[in-house]
Amino acid sequence: MASSSSAVTPLWKYDVFLSFRGADVRHNFLRHLYDALDQNEIETFIDYKLGAGEEISRILLEKIEQSNVSIVIFSKNYADSPWCLEELEKILECRQTLQQIVIPVFYHVDPTHVRELSNSYGNALSEHQKKISSDKVDNWKRVLIEIADLEGWHFNDTKTKRLLA
């Protein structure tokens, strides 16, 4: 008699979802990362795969859900974008509910600036606080800290370093 499992294994459409602030990384680091993933036949979702006129916010959130792994590229201006922070909320939700793997990459930003919400991250959140509800910004802070505390990678001009949780 075959045993049945109560757990449902999600069927992933994408191996990897890339979350990033385009102005910081689109034409350098991101291009190299995407090309390396593609050359290794890793099905990767990147936002330029969206068709013109599609409702981007809803579709991006669906793409996150359809991905086995999310790579979050924290860069200097990542937290300036409310949309990046919305993506990050969804990524953490998928980590908790779908066991999605999340890998933070700190690109030309000190990981402690993200974890401690200081420097450009603190400044961006202070600006958001002026326009967006405190509850929303407080949740973004919590999500930033939680994702930044995961095992990941730190890239700067002089070296690459693996960060352990």
JSON list of C-alpha atoms in Angstrom, two decimals, residues 52-133:
[
{"chain": "A", "resi": 52, "resn": "ALA", "atom": "CA", "xyz": [4.75, 45.44, -21.78]},
{"chain": "A", "resi": 53, "resn": "GLY", "atom": "CA", "xyz": [1.49, 46.50, -20.20]},
{"chain": "A", "resi": 54, "resn": "GLU", "atom": "CA", "xyz": [1.33, 43.66, -17.67]},
{"chain": "A", "resi": 55, "resn": "GLU", "atom": "CA", "xyz": [0.34, 44.57, -14.12]},
{"chain": "A", "resi": 56, "resn": "ILE", "atom": "CA", "xyz": [3.85, 44.42, -12.76]},
{"chain": "A", "resi": 57, "resn": "SER", "atom": "CA", "xyz": [3.21, 44.39, -9.01]},
{"chain": "A", "resi": 58, "resn": "ARG", "atom": "CA", "xyz": [0.77, 41.45, -9.01]},
{"chain": "A", "resi": 59, "resn": "ILE", "atom": "CA", "xyz": [2.80, 39.47, -11.52]},
{"chain": "A", "resi": 60, "resn": "LEU", "atom": "CA", "xyz": [6.10, 39.98, -9.70]},
{"chain": "A", "resi": 61, "resn": "LEU", "atom": "CA", "xyz": [4.57, 38.70, -6.47]},
{"chain": "A", "resi": 62, "resn": "GLU", "atom": "CA", "xyz": [3.33, 35.62, -8.34]},
{"chain": "A", "resi": 63, "resn": "LYS", "atom": "CA", "xyz": [6.82, 35.06, -9.79]},
{"chain": "A", "resi": 64, "resn": "ILE", "atom": "CA", "xyz": [8.26, 35.13, -6.28]},
{"chain": "A", "resi": 65, "resn": "GLU", "atom": "CA", "xyz": [5.77, 32.44, -5.23]},
{"chain": "A", "resi": 66, "resn": "GLN", "atom": "CA", "xyz": [6.71, 30.34, -8.28]},
{"chain": "A", "resi": 67, "resn": "SER", "atom": "CA", "xyz": [10.43, 30.35, -7.43]},
{"chain": "A", "resi": 68, "resn": "ASN", "atom": "CA", "xyz": [12.39, 27.81, -5.41]},
{"chain": "A", "resi": 69, "resn": "VAL", "atom": "CA", "xyz": [15.11, 30.31, -4.44]},
{"chain": "A", "resi": 70, "resn": "SER", "atom": "CA", "xyz": [15.13, 34.08, -4.06]},
{"chain": "A", "resi": 71, "resn": "ILE", "atom": "CA", "xyz": [18.42, 35.93, -4.28]},
{"chain": "A", "resi": 72, "resn": "VAL", "atom": "CA", "xyz": [18.12, 39.37, -2.69]},
{"chain": "A", "resi": 73, "resn": "ILE", "atom": "CA", "xyz": [20.81, 41.76, -3.89]},
{"chain": "A", "resi": 74, "resn": "PHE", "atom": "CA", "xyz": [21.14, 44.41, -1.20]},
{"chain": "A", "resi": 75, "resn": "SER", "atom": "CA", "xyz": [22.80, 47.47, -2.69]},
{"chain": "A", "resi": 76, "resn": "LYS", "atom": "CA", "xyz": [23.20, 51.04, -1.49]},
{"chain": "A", "resi": 77, "resn": "ASN", "atom": "CA", "xyz": [19.78, 52.22, -2.70]},
{"chain": "A", "resi": 78, "resn": "TYR", "atom": "CA", "xyz": [17.76, 49.00, -2.33]},
{"chain": "A", "resi": 79, "resn": "ALA", "atom": "CA", "xyz": [15.72, 50.36, 0.60]},
{"chain": "A", "resi": 80, "resn": "ASP", "atom": "CA", "xyz": [14.92, 53.59, -1.28]},
{"chain": "A", "resi": 81, "resn": "SER", "atom": "CA", "xyz": [12.39, 51.62, -3.30]},
{"chain": "A", "resi": 82, "resn": "PRO", "atom": "CA", "xyz": [9.07, 50.81, -1.62]},
{"chain": "A", "resi": 83, "resn": "TRP", "atom": "CA", "xyz": [8.62, 48.19, -4.32]},
{"chain": "A", "resi": 84, "resn": "CYS", "atom": "CA", "xyz": [11.87, 46.41, -3.37]},
{"chain": "A", "resi": 85, "resn": "LEU", "atom": "CA", "xyz": [10.66, 46.35, 0.23]},
{"chain": "A", "resi": 86, "resn": "GLU", "atom": "CA", "xyz": [7.28, 44.95, -0.86]},
{"chain": "A", "resi": 87, "resn": "GLU", "atom": "CA", "xyz": [9.11, 42.19, -2.76]},
{"chain": "A", "resi": 88, "resn": "LEU", "atom": "CA", "xyz": [11.18, 41.49, 0.33]},
{"chain": "A", "resi": 89, "resn": "GLU", "atom": "CA", "xyz": [8.01, 41.07, 2.40]},
{"chain": "A", "resi": 90, "resn": "LYS", "atom": "CA", "xyz": [6.70, 38.53, -0.11]},
{"chain": "A", "resi": 91, "resn": "ILE", "atom": "CA", "xyz": [10.04, 36.71, -0.19]},
{"chain": "A", "resi": 92, "resn": "LEU", "atom": "CA", "xyz": [10.03, 36.32, 3.60]},
{"chain": "A", "resi": 93, "resn": "GLU", "atom": "CA", "xyz": [6.41, 35.12, 3.47]},
{"chain": "A", "resi": 94, "resn": "CYS", "atom": "CA", "xyz": [7.39, 32.47, 0.88]},
{"chain": "A", "resi": 95, "resn": "ARG", "atom": "CA", "xyz": [10.36, 31.44, 3.02]},
{"chain": "A", "resi": 96, "resn": "GLN", "atom": "CA", "xyz": [8.02, 30.89, 5.96]},
{"chain": "A", "resi": 97, "resn": "THR", "atom": "CA", "xyz": [5.11, 29.26, 4.11]},
{"chain": "A", "resi": 98, "resn": "LEU", "atom": "CA", "xyz": [6.69, 27.52, 1.10]},
{"chain": "A", "resi": 99, "resn": "GLN", "atom": "CA", "xyz": [10.18, 26.87, 2.54]},
{"chain": "A", "resi": 100, "resn": "GLN", "atom": "CA", "xyz": [11.65, 28.99, -0.22]},
{"chain": "A", "resi": 101, "resn": "ILE", "atom": "CA", "xyz": [15.43, 29.32, 0.03]},
{"chain": "A", "resi": 102, "resn": "VAL", "atom": "CA", "xyz": [16.55, 32.93, 0.46]},
{"chain": "A", "resi": 103, "resn": "ILE", "atom": "CA", "xyz": [20.12, 34.06, -0.17]},
{"chain": "A", "resi": 104, "resn": "PRO", "atom": "CA", "xyz": [21.09, 37.63, 0.65]},
{"chain": "A", "resi": 105, "resn": "VAL", "atom": "CA", "xyz": [23.89, 39.20, -1.39]},
{"chain": "A", "resi": 106, "resn": "PHE", "atom": "CA", "xyz": [25.41, 42.42, -0.09]},
{"chain": "A", "resi": 107, "resn": "TYR", "atom": "CA", "xyz": [26.74, 44.27, -3.12]},
{"chain": "A", "resi": 108, "resn": "HIS", "atom": "CA", "xyz": [28.91, 47.27, -2.26]},
{"chain": "A", "resi": 109, "resn": "VAL", "atom": "CA", "xyz": [27.02, 47.68, 1.01]},
{"chain": "A", "resi": 110, "resn": "ASP", "atom": "CA", "xyz": [28.18, 46.68, 4.46]},
{"chain": "A", "resi": 111, "resn": "PRO", "atom": "CA", "xyz": [25.93, 43.91, 5.81]},
{"chain": "A", "resi": 112, "resn": "THR", "atom": "CA", "xyz": [25.81, 45.65, 9.20]},
{"chain": "A", "resi": 113, "resn": "HIS", "atom": "CA", "xyz": [24.21, 48.70, 7.55]},
{"chain": "A", "resi": 114, "resn": "VAL", "atom": "CA", "xyz": [21.29, 46.51, 6.53]},
{"chain": "A", "resi": 115, "resn": "ARG", "atom": "CA", "xyz": [21.10, 44.57, 9.81]},
{"chain": "A", "resi": 116, "resn": "GLU", "atom": "CA", "xyz": [21.33, 47.72, 11.92]},
{"chain": "A", "resi": 117, "resn": "LEU", "atom": "CA", "xyz": [19.22, 49.83, 9.53]},
{"chain": "A", "resi": 118, "resn": "SER", "atom": "CA", "xyz": [21.94, 52.45, 9.40]},
{"chain": "A", "resi": 119, "resn": "ASN", "atom": "CA", "xyz": [23.52, 54.65, 6.72]},
{"chain": "A", "resi": 120, "resn": "SER", "atom": "CA", "xyz": [21.56, 54.56, 3.44]},
{"chain": "A", "resi": 121, "resn": "TYR", "atom": "CA", "xyz": [19.12, 51.98, 4.89]},
{"chain": "A", "resi": 122, "resn": "GLY", "atom": "CA", "xyz": [18.30, 54.11, 7.93]},
{"chain": "A", "resi": 123, "resn": "ASN", "atom": "CA", "xyz": [17.98, 57.22, 5.78]},
{"chain": "A", "resi": 124, "resn": "ALA", "atom": "CA", "xyz": [15.63, 55.50, 3.31]},
{"chain": "A", "resi": 125, "resn": "LEU", "atom": "CA", "xyz": [13.39, 54.16, 6.07]},
{"chain": "A", "resi": 126, "resn": "SER", "atom": "CA", "xyz": [13.24, 57.60, 7.71]},
{"chain": "A", "resi": 127, "resn": "GLU", "atom": "CA", "xyz": [12.05, 59.03, 4.38]},
{"chain": "A", "resi": 128, "resn": "HIS", "atom": "CA", "xyz": [9.44, 56.27, 3.99]},
{"chain": "A", "resi": 129, "resn": "GLN", "atom": "CA", "xyz": [8.21, 57.01, 7.53]},
{"chain": "A", "resi": 130, "resn": "LYS", "atom": "CA", "xyz": [7.17, 60.51, 6.35]},
{"chain": "A", "resi": 131, "resn": "LYS", "atom": "CA", "xyz": [4.87, 59.12, 3.63]},
{"chain": "A", "resi": 132, "resn": "ILE", "atom": "CA", "xyz": [3.86, 55.59, 4.65]},
{"chain": "A", "resi": 133, "resn": "SER", "atom": "CA", "xyz": [2.19, 54.21, 7.77]}
]
